[in-house]
Coordinates of C-alpha atoms in Angstrom, one line a residue:
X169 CA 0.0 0.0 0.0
X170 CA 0.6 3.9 -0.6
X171 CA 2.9 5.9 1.9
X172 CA 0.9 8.5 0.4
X173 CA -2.3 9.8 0.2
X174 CA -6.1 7.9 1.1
X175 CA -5.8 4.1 1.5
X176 CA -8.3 1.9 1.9
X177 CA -7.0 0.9 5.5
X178 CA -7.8 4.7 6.2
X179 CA -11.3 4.7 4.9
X180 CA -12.3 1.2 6.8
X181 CA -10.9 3.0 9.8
X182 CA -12.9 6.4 9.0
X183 CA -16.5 3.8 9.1
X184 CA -15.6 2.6 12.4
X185 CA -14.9 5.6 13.9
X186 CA -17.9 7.3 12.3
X187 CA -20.2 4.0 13.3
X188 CA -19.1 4.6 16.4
X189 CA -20.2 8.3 16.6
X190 CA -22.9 8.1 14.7
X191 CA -24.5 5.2 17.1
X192 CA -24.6 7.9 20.2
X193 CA -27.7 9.1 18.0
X194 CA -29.8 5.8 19.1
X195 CA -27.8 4.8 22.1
X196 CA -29.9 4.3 25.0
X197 CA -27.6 6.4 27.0
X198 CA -25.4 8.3 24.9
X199 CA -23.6 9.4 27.7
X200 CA -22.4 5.6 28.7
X201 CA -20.3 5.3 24.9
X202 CA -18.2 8.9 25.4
X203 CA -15.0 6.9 26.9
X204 CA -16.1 4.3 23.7
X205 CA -16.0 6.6 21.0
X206 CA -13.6 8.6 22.4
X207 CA -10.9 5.8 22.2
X208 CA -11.7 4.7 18.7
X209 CA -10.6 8.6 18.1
X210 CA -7.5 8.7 20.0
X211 CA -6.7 5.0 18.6
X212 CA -7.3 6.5 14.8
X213 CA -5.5 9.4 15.6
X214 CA -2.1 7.4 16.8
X215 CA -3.0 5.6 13.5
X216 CA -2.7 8.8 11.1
X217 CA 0.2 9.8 14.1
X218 CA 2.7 7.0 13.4
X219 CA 1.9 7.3 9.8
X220 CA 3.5 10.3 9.8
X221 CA 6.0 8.9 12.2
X222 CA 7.1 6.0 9.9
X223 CA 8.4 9.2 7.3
X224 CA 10.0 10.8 9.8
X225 CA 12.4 8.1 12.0
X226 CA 14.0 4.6 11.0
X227 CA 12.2 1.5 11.9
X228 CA 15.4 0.4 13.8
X229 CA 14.9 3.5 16.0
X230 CA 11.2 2.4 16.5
X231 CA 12.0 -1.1 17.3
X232 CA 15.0 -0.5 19.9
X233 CA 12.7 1.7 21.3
X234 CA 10.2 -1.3 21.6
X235 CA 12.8 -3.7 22.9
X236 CA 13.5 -0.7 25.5
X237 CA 9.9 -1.0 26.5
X238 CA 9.6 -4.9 26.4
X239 CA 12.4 -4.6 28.8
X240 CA 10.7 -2.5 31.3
X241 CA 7.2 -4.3 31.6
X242 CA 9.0 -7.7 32.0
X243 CA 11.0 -6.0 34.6
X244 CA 8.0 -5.1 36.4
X245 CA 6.0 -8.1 36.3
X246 CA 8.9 -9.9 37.4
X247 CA 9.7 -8.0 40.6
X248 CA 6.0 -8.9 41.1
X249 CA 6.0 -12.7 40.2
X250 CA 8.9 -12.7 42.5
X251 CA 7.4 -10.8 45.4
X252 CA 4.1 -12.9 45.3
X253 CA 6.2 -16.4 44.8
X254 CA 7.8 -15.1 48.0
X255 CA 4.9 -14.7 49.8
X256 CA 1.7 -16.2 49.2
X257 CA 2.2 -18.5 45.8
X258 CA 1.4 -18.2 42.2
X259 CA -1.4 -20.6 42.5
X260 CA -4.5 -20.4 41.6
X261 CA -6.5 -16.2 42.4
X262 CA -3.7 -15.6 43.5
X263 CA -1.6 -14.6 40.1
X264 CA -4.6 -11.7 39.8
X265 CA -2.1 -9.6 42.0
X266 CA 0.8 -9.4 39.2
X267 CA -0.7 -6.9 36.8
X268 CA 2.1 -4.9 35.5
X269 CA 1.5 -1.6 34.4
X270 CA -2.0 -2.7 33.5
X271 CA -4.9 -3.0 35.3
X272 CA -4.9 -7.2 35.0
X273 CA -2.9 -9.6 34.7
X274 CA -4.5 -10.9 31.6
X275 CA -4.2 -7.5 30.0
X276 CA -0.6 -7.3 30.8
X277 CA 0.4 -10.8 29.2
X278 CA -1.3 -9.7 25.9
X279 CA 0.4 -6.3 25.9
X280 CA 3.5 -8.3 26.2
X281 CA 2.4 -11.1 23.1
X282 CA 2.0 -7.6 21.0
X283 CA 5.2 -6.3 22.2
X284 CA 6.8 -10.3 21.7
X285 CA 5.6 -9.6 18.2
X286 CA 7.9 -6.5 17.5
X287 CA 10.2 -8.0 18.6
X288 CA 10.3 -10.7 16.7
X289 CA 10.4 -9.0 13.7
X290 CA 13.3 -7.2 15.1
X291 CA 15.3 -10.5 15.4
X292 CA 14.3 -11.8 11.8
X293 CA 15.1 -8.1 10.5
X294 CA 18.4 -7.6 12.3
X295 CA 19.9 -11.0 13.5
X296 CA 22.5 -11.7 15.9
X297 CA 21.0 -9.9 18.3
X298 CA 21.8 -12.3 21.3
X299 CA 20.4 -9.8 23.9
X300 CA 16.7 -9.4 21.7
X301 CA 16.9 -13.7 21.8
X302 CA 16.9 -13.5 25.5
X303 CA 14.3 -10.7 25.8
X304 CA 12.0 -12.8 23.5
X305 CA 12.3 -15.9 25.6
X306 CA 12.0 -13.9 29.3
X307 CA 8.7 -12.6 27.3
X308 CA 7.5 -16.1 26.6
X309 CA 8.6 -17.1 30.1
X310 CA 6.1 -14.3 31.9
X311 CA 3.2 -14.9 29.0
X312 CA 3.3 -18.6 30.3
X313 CA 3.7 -17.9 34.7
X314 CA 0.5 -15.2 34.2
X315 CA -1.3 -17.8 32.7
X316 CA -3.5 -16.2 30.4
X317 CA -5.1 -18.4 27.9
X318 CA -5.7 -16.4 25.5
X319 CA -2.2 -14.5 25.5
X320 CA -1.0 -18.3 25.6
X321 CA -3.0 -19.4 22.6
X322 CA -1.4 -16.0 20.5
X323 CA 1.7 -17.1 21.1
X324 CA 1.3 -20.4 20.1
X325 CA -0.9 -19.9 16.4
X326 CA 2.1 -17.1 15.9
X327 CA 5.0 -19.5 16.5
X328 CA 2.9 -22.5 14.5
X329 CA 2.5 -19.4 11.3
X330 CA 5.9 -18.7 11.9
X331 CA 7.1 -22.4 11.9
X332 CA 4.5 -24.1 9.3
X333 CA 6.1 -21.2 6.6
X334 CA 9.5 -22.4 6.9
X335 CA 8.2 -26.0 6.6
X336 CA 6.2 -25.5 3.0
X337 CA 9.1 -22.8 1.5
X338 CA 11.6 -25.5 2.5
X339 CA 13.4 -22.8 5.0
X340 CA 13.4 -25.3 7.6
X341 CA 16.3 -27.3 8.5
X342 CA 16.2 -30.6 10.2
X343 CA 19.6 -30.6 11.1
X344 CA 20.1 -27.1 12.8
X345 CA 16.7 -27.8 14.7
X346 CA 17.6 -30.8 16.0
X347 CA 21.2 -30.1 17.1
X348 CA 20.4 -25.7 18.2
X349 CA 16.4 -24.5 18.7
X350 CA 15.5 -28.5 19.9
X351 CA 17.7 -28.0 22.9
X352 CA 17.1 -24.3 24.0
X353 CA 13.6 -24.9 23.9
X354 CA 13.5 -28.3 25.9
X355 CA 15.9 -25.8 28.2
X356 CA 13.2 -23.2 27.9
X357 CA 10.3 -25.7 29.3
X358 CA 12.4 -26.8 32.1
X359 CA 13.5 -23.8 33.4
X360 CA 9.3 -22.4 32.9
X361 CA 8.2 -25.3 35.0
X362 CA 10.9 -24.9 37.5
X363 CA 10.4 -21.0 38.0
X364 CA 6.3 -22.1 38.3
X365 CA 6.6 -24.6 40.9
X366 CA 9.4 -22.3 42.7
X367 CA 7.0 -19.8 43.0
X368 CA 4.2 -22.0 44.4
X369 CA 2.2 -23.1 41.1
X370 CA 1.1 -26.6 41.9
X371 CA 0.1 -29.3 39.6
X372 CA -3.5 -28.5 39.5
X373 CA -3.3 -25.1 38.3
X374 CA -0.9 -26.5 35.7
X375 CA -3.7 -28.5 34.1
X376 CA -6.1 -25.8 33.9
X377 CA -4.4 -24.3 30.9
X378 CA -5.8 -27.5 28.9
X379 CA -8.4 -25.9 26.5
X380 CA -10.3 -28.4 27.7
X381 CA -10.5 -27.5 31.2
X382 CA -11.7 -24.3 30.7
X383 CA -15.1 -24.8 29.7
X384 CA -15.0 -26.2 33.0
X385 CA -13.1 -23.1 34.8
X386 CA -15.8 -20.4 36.3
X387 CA -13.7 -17.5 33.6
X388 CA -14.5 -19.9 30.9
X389 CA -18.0 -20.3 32.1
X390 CA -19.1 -16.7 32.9
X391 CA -17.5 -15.9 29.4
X392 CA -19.8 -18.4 27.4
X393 CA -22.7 -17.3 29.8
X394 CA -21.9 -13.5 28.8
X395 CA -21.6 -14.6 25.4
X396 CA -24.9 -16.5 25.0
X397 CA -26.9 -13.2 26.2
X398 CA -25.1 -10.8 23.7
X399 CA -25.9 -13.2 20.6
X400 CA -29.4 -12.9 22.3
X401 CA -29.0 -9.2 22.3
X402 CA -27.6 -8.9 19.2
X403 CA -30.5 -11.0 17.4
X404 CA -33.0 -8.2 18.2
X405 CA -31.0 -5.3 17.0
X406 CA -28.2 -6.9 14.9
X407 CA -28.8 -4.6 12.2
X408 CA -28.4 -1.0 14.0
X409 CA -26.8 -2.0 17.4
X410 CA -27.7 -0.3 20.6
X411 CA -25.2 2.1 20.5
X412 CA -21.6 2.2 21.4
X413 CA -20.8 2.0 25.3
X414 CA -24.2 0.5 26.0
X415 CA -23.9 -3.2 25.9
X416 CA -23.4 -3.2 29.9
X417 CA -26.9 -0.9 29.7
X418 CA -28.7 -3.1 28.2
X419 CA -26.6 -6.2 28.5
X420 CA -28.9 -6.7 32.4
X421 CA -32.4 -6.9 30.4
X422 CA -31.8 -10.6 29.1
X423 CA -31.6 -11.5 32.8
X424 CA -28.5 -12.5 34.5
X425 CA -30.4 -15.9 36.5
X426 CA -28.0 -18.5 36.1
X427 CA -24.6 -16.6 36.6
X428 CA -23.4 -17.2 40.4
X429 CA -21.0 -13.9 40.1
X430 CA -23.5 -11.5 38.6
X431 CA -26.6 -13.2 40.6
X432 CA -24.7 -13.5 44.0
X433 CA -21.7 -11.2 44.5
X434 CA -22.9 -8.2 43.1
X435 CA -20.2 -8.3 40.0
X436 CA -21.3 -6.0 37.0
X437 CA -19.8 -7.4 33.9
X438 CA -19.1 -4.0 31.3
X439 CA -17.2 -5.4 29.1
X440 CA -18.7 -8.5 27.4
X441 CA -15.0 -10.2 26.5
X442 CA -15.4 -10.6 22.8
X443 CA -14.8 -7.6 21.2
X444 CA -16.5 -8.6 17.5
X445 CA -20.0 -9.6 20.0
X446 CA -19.6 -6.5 21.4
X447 CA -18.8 -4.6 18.3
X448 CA -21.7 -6.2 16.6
X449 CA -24.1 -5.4 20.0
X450 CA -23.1 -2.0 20.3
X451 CA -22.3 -0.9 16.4
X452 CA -24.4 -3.1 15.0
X453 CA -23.6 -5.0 11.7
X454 CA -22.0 -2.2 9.6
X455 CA -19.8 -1.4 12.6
X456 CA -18.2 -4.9 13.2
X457 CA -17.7 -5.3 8.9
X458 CA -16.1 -2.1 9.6
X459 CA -13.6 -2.9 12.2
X460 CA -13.2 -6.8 10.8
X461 CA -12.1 -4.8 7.3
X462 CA -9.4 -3.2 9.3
X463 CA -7.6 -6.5 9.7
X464 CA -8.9 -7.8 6.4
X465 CA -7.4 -4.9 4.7
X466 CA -3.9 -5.0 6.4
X467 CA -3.5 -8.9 6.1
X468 CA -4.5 -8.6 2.2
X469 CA -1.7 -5.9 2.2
X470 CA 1.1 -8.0 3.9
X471 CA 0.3 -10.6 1.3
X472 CA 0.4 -8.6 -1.7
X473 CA 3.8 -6.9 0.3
X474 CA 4.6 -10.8 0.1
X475 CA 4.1 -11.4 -3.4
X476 CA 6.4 -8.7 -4.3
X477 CA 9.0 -9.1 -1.6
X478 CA 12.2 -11.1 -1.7
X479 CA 12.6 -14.4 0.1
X480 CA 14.8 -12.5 2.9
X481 CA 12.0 -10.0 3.6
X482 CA 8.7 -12.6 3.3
X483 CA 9.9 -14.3 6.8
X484 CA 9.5 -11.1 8.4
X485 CA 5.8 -10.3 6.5
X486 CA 4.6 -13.6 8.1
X487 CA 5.5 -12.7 11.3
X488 CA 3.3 -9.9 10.9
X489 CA 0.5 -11.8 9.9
X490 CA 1.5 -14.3 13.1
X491 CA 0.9 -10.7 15.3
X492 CA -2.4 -9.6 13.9
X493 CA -3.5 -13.4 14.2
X494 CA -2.5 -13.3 17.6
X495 CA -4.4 -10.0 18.4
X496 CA -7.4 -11.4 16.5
X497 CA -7.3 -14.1 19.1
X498 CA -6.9 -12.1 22.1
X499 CA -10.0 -10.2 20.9
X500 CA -11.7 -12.7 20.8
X501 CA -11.8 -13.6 24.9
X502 CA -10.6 -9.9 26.4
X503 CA -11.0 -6.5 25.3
X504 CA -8.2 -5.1 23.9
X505 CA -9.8 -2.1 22.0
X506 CA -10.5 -0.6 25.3
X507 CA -7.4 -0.5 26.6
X508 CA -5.1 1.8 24.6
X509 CA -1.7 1.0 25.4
X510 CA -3.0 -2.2 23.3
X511 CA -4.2 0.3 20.8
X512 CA -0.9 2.4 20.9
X513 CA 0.7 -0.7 19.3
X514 CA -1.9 -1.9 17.5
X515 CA -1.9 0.9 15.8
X516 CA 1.7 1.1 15.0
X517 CA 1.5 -1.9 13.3
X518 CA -1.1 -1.0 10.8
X519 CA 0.8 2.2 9.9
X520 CA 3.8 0.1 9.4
X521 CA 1.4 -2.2 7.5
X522 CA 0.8 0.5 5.5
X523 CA 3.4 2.2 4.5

């Protein structure tokens, strides 16, 4: 795509943000989707922002600068790993302490998968960077002790992209896997699973990352419970929405009998942790075409990127595509579009996308 001028990344981003406004005009509370609207603005205008950015300063400036950052948040959620090993255990609620410089602990491992992504593309980009190899893995390391499922999953469809693309272009080589990456990675489990049961994970929590424990898990049940009633929400208003910011308005009138948290303990859910349900709920079905176009757009851009590239450069497109994957997943089960540090770097990928 263009450096310059209108692309149609811009315009699909233009929609959103104007489906978003636009939906204050039959909101049942307009008022409730003012902190909604008002990051899809922000997020659009860090968009056009690193645009101009990307024109301006050298992606290797950009990407150190990430690395810089990367450094810093695992820093941070390790003192606090560490401090809570110390103390009370990893296990089980208690890993809902560690949170970062985000406000949950899932939150922070997915702002570490994007930030895992940049770097990434970093390494393939400039390799023999042995400090960026270690950052990378101490990133994996904390994805895997916060135990986020979804942050898990991310990182696993990005390294299977990653690794399945070396496998059909014939990049990958039996030899060197089996004699370097076999090793460091069987060194990289061990060393995960020691650090876990060090700091008090037992053997139980261990199991309840199995996708197939989580159905069973009360997060995985509240979340298909939440998403059952927005599908119901959505099937009387799927065409207009009921206006951004007011799923957790209306989101109470499909009754909340069933679910022990919201019934019993007073819990309000506001977020309905599925960004496209609550896209669709709240935007209606023009506003989740728009913001699904957004990724449509920049993956059909990488590829076309690809098709053009050289063999060097197409290793370093895919793991793009492994990132917005990723951040498709995470979507999927949290809510990164109303947290904007996620946007900040959502963002910046696009506008690399882009130009």
């Amino acid at each position: 795509m263009s450096k310059h001028g209108i692309n149609l990344l811009d315009l699909a981003f233009v929609l959103y943000l104007l489906m978003a406004y636009s939906s204050l005009m039959w909101a049942h509370l307009p008022s409730a989707g003012y902190l909604t609207v008002q990051t899809v603005l922000l997020s659009f205008a860090y968009y056009m922002g690193f645009r101009l950015l990307f024109r301006q300063l050298s992606l290797g400036f950009v990407l150190n600068g990430l690395a810089l950052l990367s450094a810093v948040t695992v820093c941070i959620a390790g003192f606090q790993l560490a401090r809570l090993g110390w103390t009370t255990g990893i296990n089980n609620d208690n890993i809902y302490v560690v949170t970062g410089m985000s406000a949950h602990k899932n939150l922070l491992a997915s702002f570490l998968f994007i930030l895992l992504g940049f770097n990434m593309f970093s390494a393939v980009a400039h390799p023999g960077k042995k400090w960026l190899y270690a950052l990378i893995g101490i990133q994996i390391l904390v994805i895997f002790l916060l135990r986020s499922r979804a942050a898990l999953l991310a990182v696993f469809m990005g390294g299977f992209i990653v690794l399945l693309y070396q496998i059909l272009t014939k990049e990958w080589n039996k030899k060197r896997f089996l004699r370097r990456y076999l090793p460091i990675a069987g060194v990289g489990i061990l060393l995960a699973l020691v650090l876990f049961f060090g700091l008090g994970g037992s053997t139980q929590t261990l199991k309840s990352l199995s996708p197939s424990e989580y159905r069973k898990s009360s997060s995985g049940a509240e979340r298909l419970f939440v998403w059952y009633k927005t599908r119901q929400l959505i099937k009387d208003r799927w065409l207009s929405g009921y206006g951004a910011g007011n799923w957790k308005i209306v989101f109470p009138s499909k009754s909340i009998g069933g679910a022990y948290r919201l019934q019993s303990l007073d819990v309000t859910m506001t977020r309905a942790h599925n960004d496209y349900l609550e896209i669709w709920a709240e935007l209606g079905i023009t506003g989740l075409l728009a913001y699904l176009s957004i990724f449509m757009i920049a993956l059909a851009g990488i590829f076309y990127a690809f098709l053009k590239s050289t063999p060097s450069i197409r290793t370093r497109l895919v793991v793009l595509v492994s990132v917005l994957i990723g951040y498709m997943i995470i979507a999927y089960f949290d809510f990164p579009k109303e947290r904007i540090e996620h946007q900040v770097l959502w963002t910046l990928l696009l506008a690399y996308v882009v130009d």
